[in-house]
Amino acid sequence: MRRERQIELLRKLTTLDPHEPWPLAERTMRNPASAYADPARFEAERTALFRRRPQMLCLSSELAAPGAYVTADLGGVPALVVRQADGSLKGFVNACRHRGAPVADGSGERPRIACPYHGWVYDLDGSLIARPYAEAGFDDAPKADCGLLPIFVAEGYGLVFAQAEGGERLTADSALCGAEGEIKDYGLESYVLTEAREHVWEVNWKLVLDTFAESYHIRALHKATIAPAYSSEVSLCNAFGPHPQMIGLLKTVFDEIKKPEAEWNFLPHTTCQYIFMPSGLITYQRDHIELWRVTPLSAGRTRVRTSLYAPEAPATDKARAYWTKNLAALLSVTGTEDFPLMEKIQSNLASGAIPELIYGRNEPALIHLHTAINDALSQAGANA
Ligand code: FES
Ligand SMILES: [Fe+2]
């Protein structure tokens, strides 16, 4: 984010009462409980949002060398993204053309892609190279017709995107919907992964994003942990197309703006979150980047991958321990305070005992997110 924009945002804060909710949306929003619990709605979201829209997968540095790969589930489509010898990226359906076995698992690096079932070997570009000890068994199925099937990928500003269907015009810019103007200033290209952890929570995928879309809950839910340091009432909200931005504020920001303007610093007092609808969020937090990626498994079940990226690869045990501790602290607050409560909310929503949720005017990023989700779903319904 540019210095001028940072100053503009800080100037706004000088006019506010730190104890009064700000900003306020025009009106509250009601969302039916079924939006989080109905299996038919879930299937519609998985197809319209996770299969037919761009998904943010990871930072480019996770796929640095030729042969580096990551796998993902794109709305039920198994996907594999591989760094090519020429530095570009290609994406494939992660299913062998012989009898459908996944050809890769997790993430890693390899010179070729060998299927674990019968050993078919694919080049990094997805073309079938060999069917060892079995060419005669397939002599009427030419290798040229048996390459891995393509999916759409795009890369830019240090981020990797993939889309299973309808991504003919996918670019990093089209995926970011205007957020690229700010994202490019963070220089994500130079950040390196220190560690990624995965956890499955018994929640609808939207509850994971809801966790990050407002600061209102900090005062009550996090009173014993982060509430003394963070502002619950005031945050800075913006949006880029369907993607809300929620900048959380450390209380120290209100001391910062008492200094002369030329000395103002923005980033040390803020947590800049870009919620990327639907697949997760990127957070710029003082000295590192976090990426949270959600994979919806069912209406009430979601896999969450949290990756922490540092400005440079940790070279010493001390540096490695610092980042491990950092990630553990982050996951300890969300993993003991936010997500366990979200599991109870999910169970309440699935019980049928409450008809709807009410998003407050003091939760504008939450309202933006759910308006964007509901609009994308009705648009997909109208197009279908
Ligand atoms: S399924 Fe891949 S080689 Fe048979
Ligand atoms: Fe929280």
PDB file of N, CA and C in Angstrom, residues 46 194 247 267 269 293:
ATOM      1  N   ARG A  46     -20.134 -24.777  -4.188  1.00  0.00           N
ATOM      2  CA  ARG A  46     -18.919 -25.491  -4.586  1.00  0.00           C
ATOM      3  C   ARG A  46     -18.713 -25.374  -6.099  1.00  0.00           C
ATOM      4  N   THR A 194       7.788 -20.337   5.262  1.00  0.00           N
ATOM      5  CA  THR A 194       8.525 -20.920   6.385  1.00  0.00           C
ATOM      6  C   THR A 194       7.841 -22.209   6.827  1.00  0.00           C
ATOM      7  N   ILE A 247      -8.765  -3.972   7.547  1.00  0.00           N
ATOM      8  CA  ILE A 247      -7.498  -3.657   8.203  1.00  0.00           C
ATOM      9  C   ILE A 247      -7.768  -3.512   9.694  1.00  0.00           C
ATOM     10  N   LEU A 267       2.153   0.571   8.767  1.00  0.00           N
ATOM     11  CA  LEU A 267       2.185  -0.901   8.802  1.00  0.00           C
ATOM     12  C   LEU A 267       2.454  -1.509  10.181  1.00  0.00           C
ATOM     13  N   HIS A 269       1.334  -0.764  12.919  1.00  0.00           N
ATOM     14  CA  HIS A 269       0.166  -0.667  13.808  1.00  0.00           C
ATOM     15  C   HIS A 269      -1.080  -1.313  13.220  1.00  0.00           C
ATOM     16  N   ARG A 293      -6.045 -20.570   3.274  1.00  0.00           N
ATOM     17  CA  ARG A 293      -6.816 -21.099   2.136  1.00  0.00           C
ATOM     18  C   ARG A 293      -7.865 -22.075   2.649  1.00  0.00           C
TER      19      ARG A 293
END
